[in-house]
Short mmCIF file of C-alpha atoms in Angstrom, two decimals:
data_model
loop_
_atom_site.label_atom_id
_atom_site.label_comp_id
_atom_site.label_asym_id
_atom_site.label_seq_id
_atom_site.Cartn_x
_atom_site.Cartn_y
_atom_site.Cartn_z
CA MET A 11 -7.60 -9.45 -2.71
CA ASP A 12 -6.32 -12.71 0.03
CA ALA A 13 -2.70 -12.71 0.57
CA PHE A 14 -2.13 -11.11 -3.19
CA TYR A 15 1.81 -12.24 -4.48
CA ALA A 16 2.02 -15.20 -2.43
CA SER A 17 -1.38 -16.92 -3.85
CA VAL A 18 -1.48 -15.69 -7.27
CA GLU A 19 2.96 -17.24 -6.30
CA GLN A 20 0.54 -20.37 -4.73
CA ARG A 21 -1.88 -21.15 -7.75
CA ASP A 22 0.92 -20.94 -10.12
CA ASN A 23 3.29 -23.13 -8.68
CA PRO A 24 1.25 -26.46 -6.86
CA GLU A 25 4.62 -27.29 -4.96
CA LEU A 26 4.30 -23.81 -2.84
CA ARG A 27 0.50 -24.58 -2.06
CA GLY A 28 -0.06 -25.28 1.91
CA LYS A 29 3.92 -24.27 2.09
CA PRO A 30 5.25 -20.92 4.46
CA LEU A 31 5.77 -18.66 1.33
CA ALA A 32 6.78 -15.10 0.99
CA VAL A 33 7.64 -13.43 -2.09
CA GLY A 34 9.90 -10.64 -1.83
CA GLY A 35 13.86 -10.48 -1.14
CA LEU A 36 15.45 -13.45 -0.47
CA PRO A 37 17.37 -13.67 3.03
CA GLU A 38 20.51 -14.90 0.91
CA GLY A 39 23.54 -11.62 1.72
CA ARG A 40 22.30 -9.67 3.57
CA GLY A 41 19.09 -9.62 2.95
CA GLY A 42 16.19 -8.02 1.15
CA VAL A 43 12.11 -7.42 2.45
CA VAL A 44 8.86 -9.11 2.64
CA ALA A 45 6.10 -8.24 0.48
CA THR A 46 3.44 -10.33 1.21
CA ALA A 47 3.56 -13.69 2.79
CA SER A 48 0.91 -16.73 2.55
CA TYR A 49 -1.39 -17.31 5.05
CA GLU A 50 0.66 -20.60 6.04
CA ALA A 51 3.50 -18.48 6.73
CA ARG A 52 1.66 -15.90 8.75
CA LYS A 53 1.21 -18.67 11.78
CA PHE A 54 5.06 -17.81 11.88
CA GLY A 55 4.51 -14.21 12.86
CA ILE A 56 5.58 -13.24 9.38
CA ARG A 57 4.49 -10.11 7.97
CA SER A 58 4.76 -7.63 4.78
CA ALA A 59 7.44 -4.77 5.57
CA MET A 60 9.89 -7.86 7.76
CA SER A 61 13.45 -8.12 6.94
CA SER A 62 13.69 -11.49 4.88
CA LYS A 63 16.55 -12.45 7.29
CA GLN A 64 13.99 -12.22 10.26
CA ALA A 65 11.62 -14.02 8.38
CA LEU A 66 13.73 -16.73 8.15
CA GLN A 67 14.47 -17.28 11.20
CA LEU A 68 10.74 -17.98 12.56
CA CYS A 69 10.26 -20.28 9.84
CA PRO A 70 13.21 -21.76 9.08
CA HIS A 71 11.48 -23.70 6.84
CA ALA A 72 9.83 -20.91 4.86
CA ILE A 73 10.17 -20.73 0.99
CA PHE A 74 11.27 -16.96 -0.65
CA VAL A 75 10.35 -16.39 -3.93
CA ARG A 76 11.01 -12.66 -6.30
CA PRO A 77 7.83 -11.25 -7.35
CA ARG A 78 6.38 -10.83 -10.36
CA PHE A 79 5.54 -7.87 -10.58
CA ALA A 80 4.32 -8.07 -14.15
CA VAL A 81 2.03 -10.80 -13.58
CA TYR A 82 0.38 -9.84 -10.74
CA LYS A 83 -1.05 -6.37 -12.50
CA GLU A 84 -2.69 -8.61 -14.73
CA VAL A 85 -4.36 -10.63 -12.77
CA SER A 86 -5.43 -6.97 -11.33
CA LYS A 87 -6.47 -6.41 -15.07
CA HIS A 88 -8.71 -8.97 -14.91
CA ILE A 89 -9.91 -8.67 -11.60
CA ARG A 90 -10.95 -4.97 -12.25
CA GLU A 91 -12.32 -6.31 -15.41
CA ILE A 92 -15.14 -7.87 -13.23
CA PHE A 93 -15.63 -4.98 -11.14
CA SER A 94 -17.04 -3.43 -14.13
CA ARG A 95 -19.03 -6.07 -15.13
CA TYR A 96 -21.68 -4.63 -11.72
CA THR A 97 -20.35 -0.76 -11.25
CA ASP A 98 -18.23 2.15 -12.89
CA LEU A 99 -18.02 3.16 -9.23
CA ILE A 100 -14.10 1.71 -9.13
CA GLU A 101 -11.67 3.60 -7.44
CA PRO A 102 -8.50 1.62 -6.72
CA LEU A 103 -5.94 1.56 -3.76
CA SER A 104 -3.22 -0.53 -4.97
CA LEU A 105 -3.10 -4.17 -6.98
CA ASP A 106 -5.33 -6.07 -5.03
CA GLU A 107 -7.16 -4.03 -2.97
CA ALA A 108 -10.09 -1.13 -4.08
CA TYR A 109 -13.56 0.02 -3.57
CA LEU A 110 -16.44 -0.19 -5.55
CA ASP A 111 -19.73 1.69 -4.92
CA VAL A 112 -22.65 -0.41 -6.19
CA THR A 113 -25.66 1.75 -4.53
CA GLU A 114 -26.40 1.71 -8.72
CA ASP A 115 -25.50 -1.48 -9.51
CA LYS A 116 -25.68 -2.21 -13.42
CA LEU A 117 -27.12 -5.78 -12.75
CA GLY A 118 -30.24 -4.41 -10.95
CA ILE A 119 -28.97 -7.27 -8.38
CA GLY A 120 -30.33 -4.33 -5.57
CA SER A 121 -28.07 -6.42 -3.11
CA ALA A 122 -24.71 -4.59 -2.25
CA ILE A 123 -23.71 -8.16 0.11
CA GLU A 124 -25.26 -9.84 -3.48
CA VAL A 125 -23.34 -8.37 -5.60
CA ALA A 126 -19.65 -8.86 -3.15
CA LEU A 127 -20.74 -12.64 -3.09
CA GLN A 128 -20.54 -12.65 -6.94
CA ILE A 129 -18.18 -10.92 -7.24
CA LYS A 130 -15.53 -13.67 -4.40
CA GLN A 131 -17.89 -16.62 -7.02
CA ALA A 132 -16.40 -14.48 -10.02
CA ILE A 133 -12.94 -14.73 -8.53
CA GLN A 134 -12.72 -18.39 -7.22
CA ASP A 135 -13.67 -19.78 -10.51
CA GLU A 136 -11.71 -17.02 -13.54
CA LEU A 137 -8.62 -17.10 -11.47
CA GLN A 138 -9.09 -19.55 -8.75
CA LEU A 139 -8.25 -17.13 -6.31
CA THR A 140 -10.61 -15.60 -2.65
CA ALA A 141 -10.26 -12.50 -2.09
CA SER A 142 -12.57 -11.35 1.04
CA ALA A 143 -15.15 -7.98 0.86
CA GLY A 144 -16.34 -5.62 3.24
CA VAL A 145 -19.70 -4.48 2.77
CA SER A 146 -22.00 -1.02 4.70
CA ILE A 147 -22.78 2.76 4.38
CA ASN A 148 -19.76 4.33 3.62
CA LYS A 149 -16.07 4.07 2.77
CA PHE A 150 -14.11 3.59 6.37
CA VAL A 151 -16.44 0.96 7.43
CA ALA A 152 -16.33 -1.39 4.33
CA LYS A 153 -12.52 -0.74 4.68
CA ILE A 154 -12.72 -2.18 9.05
CA ALA A 155 -15.29 -4.62 7.26
CA SER A 156 -12.88 -6.49 4.83
CA ASP A 157 -10.33 -6.79 7.13
CA ILE A 158 -12.50 -8.91 9.35
CA ASN A 159 -12.85 -12.10 8.12
CA LYS A 160 -10.22 -13.01 6.42
CA PRO A 161 -9.13 -14.98 4.14
CA ASN A 162 -11.89 -15.32 1.66
CA GLY A 163 -14.26 -13.51 3.86
CA LEU A 164 -17.17 -11.39 3.67
CA LYS A 165 -18.86 -9.01 6.73
CA PHE A 166 -21.96 -6.63 6.49
CA ILE A 167 -21.75 -3.71 8.67
CA GLY A 168 -25.24 -1.52 8.05
CA PRO A 169 -26.31 1.25 9.71
CA SER A 170 -27.41 0.30 13.03
CA ALA A 171 -24.64 -1.67 14.11
CA ILE A 172 -22.07 0.95 12.87
CA GLU A 173 -21.66 2.66 15.91
CA ALA A 174 -22.00 -0.22 18.51
CA PHE A 175 -19.25 -1.68 16.29
CA MET A 176 -16.84 1.60 16.29
CA GLU A 177 -17.32 1.79 19.64
CA GLN A 178 -15.94 -1.49 21.11
CA LEU A 179 -12.83 -1.51 18.42
CA PRO A 180 -9.82 -1.11 19.56
CA VAL A 181 -7.68 2.59 18.86
CA GLU A 182 -4.91 0.31 17.25
CA LYS A 183 -7.59 -1.38 14.89
CA PHE A 184 -8.76 2.32 13.30
CA HIS A 185 -7.23 2.28 9.30
CA GLY A 186 -5.25 5.32 9.02
CA VAL A 187 -3.90 5.23 13.17
CA GLY A 188 -0.29 3.78 13.18
CA LYS A 189 1.71 2.63 15.84
CA VAL A 190 2.88 6.04 17.04
CA THR A 191 -0.94 7.62 17.09
CA ALA A 192 -2.10 3.85 18.75
CA GLU A 193 0.32 4.32 21.40
CA LYS A 194 -0.10 8.13 22.68
CA MET A 195 -3.52 8.11 22.79
CA LYS A 196 -3.66 3.99 25.11
CA LYS A 197 -0.92 6.17 27.29
CA MET A 198 -3.85 8.89 27.30
CA GLY A 199 -6.26 5.99 27.97
CA LEU A 200 -8.09 6.15 25.16
CA HIS A 201 -8.54 2.25 24.05
CA THR A 202 -11.32 1.76 22.32
CA GLY A 203 -13.85 3.98 20.23
CA ALA A 204 -15.88 4.20 22.95
CA ASP A 205 -12.96 6.07 24.45
CA LEU A 206 -12.27 8.39 21.75
CA LYS A 207 -16.41 9.07 21.78
CA GLN A 208 -16.12 10.67 24.99
CA LEU A 209 -13.34 13.70 23.46
CA THR A 210 -14.97 16.54 22.01
CA GLU A 211 -13.57 17.11 18.47
CA GLU A 212 -11.74 20.81 19.96
CA LYS A 213 -9.65 18.30 22.66
CA LEU A 214 -9.65 15.21 19.02
CA VAL A 215 -8.02 18.37 17.53
CA LYS A 216 -5.79 19.31 20.50
CA HIS A 217 -3.87 16.33 20.74
CA PHE A 218 -3.77 14.76 17.46
CA GLY A 219 -4.18 17.87 14.65
CA LYS A 220 -6.49 17.38 11.72
CA ALA A 221 -6.89 14.09 12.04
CA GLY A 222 -8.47 14.79 15.34
CA ARG A 223 -11.78 16.11 13.20
CA PHE A 224 -10.98 12.43 10.80
CA TYR A 225 -11.67 10.63 13.81
CA TYR A 226 -14.26 12.49 15.90
CA GLN A 227 -16.53 11.44 12.67
CA ILE A 228 -15.52 7.82 11.96
CA VAL A 229 -16.04 7.04 15.47
CA ARG A 230 -19.11 7.66 15.13
CA GLY A 231 -19.51 5.47 12.03
CA VAL A 232 -19.51 9.05 9.95
CA ASP A 233 -17.35 9.03 6.74
CA ASN A 234 -18.49 11.44 3.31
CA ARG A 235 -15.44 10.81 1.12
CA PRO A 236 -17.62 9.39 -2.53
CA VAL A 237 -15.92 6.60 -4.38
CA GLN A 238 -13.63 8.87 -7.09
CA PRO A 239 -13.40 6.15 -10.25
CA HIS A 240 -10.16 8.28 -11.37
CA ARG A 241 -7.72 9.69 -8.43
CA GLU A 242 -5.09 11.58 -9.07
CA THR A 243 -1.77 10.10 -8.74
CA LYS A 244 0.24 12.33 -6.00
CA SER A 245 3.67 10.83 -6.43
CA MET A 246 5.98 8.39 -8.53
CA GLY A 247 8.62 6.78 -7.67
CA ALA A 248 11.58 3.31 -7.78
CA GLU A 249 13.34 2.32 -4.99
CA ASP A 250 16.06 -0.59 -3.99
CA THR A 251 16.57 -2.35 -1.30
CA PHE A 252 20.90 -3.16 -1.77
CA ALA A 253 22.24 -6.57 -1.05
CA TYR A 254 25.55 -5.49 0.79
CA ASP A 255 25.21 -1.62 2.83
CA LEU A 256 27.04 0.64 -0.04
CA THR A 257 29.74 2.73 1.62
CA GLU A 258 31.07 4.39 -1.25
CA PRO A 259 29.89 7.02 -3.08
CA GLU A 260 30.81 6.05 -6.25
CA GLU A 261 29.06 2.36 -5.53
CA MET A 262 25.82 5.16 -4.04
CA HIS A 263 25.85 7.31 -7.43
CA THR A 264 25.62 3.81 -10.13
CA GLU A 265 22.22 2.55 -8.18
CA LEU A 266 20.60 5.95 -8.57
CA ASP A 267 21.57 6.32 -12.81
CA LYS A 268 19.22 2.47 -12.73
CA ILE A 269 17.28 3.93 -10.69
CA ALA A 270 16.54 7.14 -12.16
CA GLN A 271 16.38 5.97 -15.22
CA ILE A 272 13.54 3.93 -14.23
CA VAL A 273 11.34 6.21 -12.99
CA ALA A 274 12.24 8.54 -15.69
CA ASP A 275 10.98 5.14 -18.00
CA ARG A 276 7.39 4.86 -15.66
CA LEU A 277 7.04 8.63 -15.64
CA ALA A 278 7.72 9.29 -19.49
CA ARG A 279 4.81 5.85 -19.89
CA TYR A 280 2.27 7.79 -17.91
CA ASN A 281 3.41 10.96 -19.87
CA LEU A 282 3.79 12.87 -16.40
CA LYS A 283 6.13 15.13 -15.50
CA GLY A 284 6.86 17.22 -11.46
CA ARG A 285 8.10 20.21 -10.35
CA THR A 286 9.67 17.76 -6.86
CA ILE A 287 12.10 15.77 -7.41
CA THR A 288 13.09 13.17 -3.35
CA LEU A 289 15.51 11.94 -2.20
CA LYS A 290 14.55 8.53 0.17
CA VAL A 291 17.68 6.93 1.84
CA LYS A 292 17.55 4.19 4.53
CA TYR A 293 20.91 3.62 6.72
CA SER A 294 21.97 -0.19 7.76
CA ASP A 295 20.37 0.62 11.47
CA PHE A 296 17.76 1.64 9.01
CA LYS A 297 17.11 5.11 10.15
CA GLN A 298 15.27 6.03 7.93
CA ILE A 299 15.44 10.01 5.69
CA THR A 300 14.07 12.09 3.12
CA ARG A 301 15.59 15.34 0.98
CA ASN A 302 13.77 17.46 -1.80
CA GLN A 303 13.92 19.92 -4.19
CA SER A 304 11.49 22.08 -6.38
CA PHE A 305 11.67 23.09 -9.98
CA VAL A 306 10.07 25.66 -11.15
CA LYS A 307 9.63 23.41 -14.82
CA PRO A 308 8.37 19.62 -14.38
CA VAL A 309 10.69 17.97 -15.57
CA GLY A 310 10.84 13.83 -15.85
CA ASP A 311 14.39 13.45 -17.48
CA ALA A 312 16.49 10.44 -16.11
CA ALA A 313 19.47 12.96 -16.65
CA THR A 314 17.85 15.42 -13.95
CA LEU A 315 16.91 12.43 -11.58
CA SER A 316 19.69 11.60 -10.93
CA ASP A 317 21.56 14.74 -10.72
CA THR A 318 19.14 15.69 -8.53
CA ALA A 319 19.63 12.49 -5.90
CA LYS A 320 22.51 13.03 -6.07
CA SER A 321 23.35 16.23 -5.28
CA LEU A 322 20.26 15.27 -2.30
CA LEU A 323 22.00 12.81 -1.05
CA ALA A 324 25.33 14.46 -0.87
CA ALA A 325 24.47 16.94 1.88
CA THR A 326 23.99 14.13 3.71
CA ASN A 327 27.52 13.17 3.33
CA PRO A 328 27.56 9.84 2.82
CA GLU A 329 30.66 9.44 2.68
CA GLU A 330 30.25 8.21 7.27
CA VAL A 331 27.60 6.07 6.74
CA LYS A 332 26.34 2.92 5.17
CA ILE A 333 23.25 3.05 3.11
CA ARG A 334 20.62 -0.31 2.93
CA LEU A 335 18.34 1.75 0.03
CA LEU A 336 17.62 3.91 -2.03
CA GLY A 337 15.05 5.90 -3.65
CA ILE A 338 13.74 8.47 -5.63
CA SER A 339 10.29 9.56 -6.63
CA VAL A 340 8.51 12.70 -8.23
CA SER A 341 5.81 14.61 -6.81
CA ASN A 342 3.51 17.98 -7.30
CA PHE A 343 2.40 16.89 -10.51
CA GLY A 344 0.23 19.70 -11.14
CA GLU A 345 -2.84 18.25 -13.92
CA LEU A 346 -2.52 15.03 -14.96
CA GLN A 347 -1.87 14.72 -19.52
CA PRO A 348 -4.44 13.64 -21.67
CA LYS A 349 -2.86 9.78 -22.58
CA ALA A 350 -1.94 9.06 -18.76
CA LYS A 351 -4.09 5.60 -17.31
CA LYS A 352 -5.07 7.91 -13.76
CA GLU A 353 -6.08 4.38 -12.35
CA GLU A 354 -3.52 2.59 -12.72
CA ALA A 355 -0.65 5.00 -12.32
CA SER A 356 -1.19 4.93 -8.62
CA ASP A 357 0.99 1.91 -7.63
CA GLN A 358 4.14 2.64 -7.14
CA LEU A 359 7.32 0.23 -8.07
CA LYS A 360 9.57 -1.01 -6.24
CA LEU A 361 12.05 -3.08 -6.38
CA PHE A 362 13.24 -6.06 -4.09
#
């Protein structure tokens, strides 16, 4: 989906259309974080994960609204229903993105490009929103293609064009290559896929670990991962960025109690318990740490989550710092229970 949260807000509020819009934390007080920016806001350099205060500096007339996750989830369910008309092989990545395998499309259309066009049109007609699609022979190439002609775009990369396309692609555009890895590659003289292709698999593994094998394959357009309709939930959690820095342990404990209850409620909703509890802390200087504790038996109640998070926090000497964000997550679930809705459990709740 194109600028999903922002597009939904502009759809539902005509006064926001055509204006620079940031969905997320408000810039008042210490400020929050931008979840999604409209394309009008992106022209000023506003991006997701940027602080709202920085966004306001880039565009003083930007409009900030808080996210409405319940609305976004309902829209996402409608989009999934549209997908299901064409295929049952749907792998959701988030509320606004999914892989579809249309090798055997349910309507017998016989063309992945035509399926993509029909899905885009249905989303436009039924939800008044635009989507961009990437069409290719595997997940990796399709993912990259989906970002090329945004917004409201469609890009097809056929089998004969894949290697040439990957060779000219800048390394930072490779899905899964972050800023740190991209910088490391550039220092090694690796600027494009063609440069990566010159290295043997052994050398890539030597410099980048297990990811080196993945890079060796993808630069050649090889990705054999299947579309998985029921991806296993790896973790579930919640976090909150505060309006002001927390300096007193009592304040931190109060916030951890609130977050623990949210996580416990979500776990109960999907009938999940986990063996590992992780505490996330972000300080006023944006330094971030995580601490975790594992249990022999799965846990999921609010009291255990809160007590464990407080214990982990105490070990970090919280009296000497200012805390901007706290988060609690649970992982190491093992097998999901029968009543869990796996395809819906993968989106991480975030509070702004």
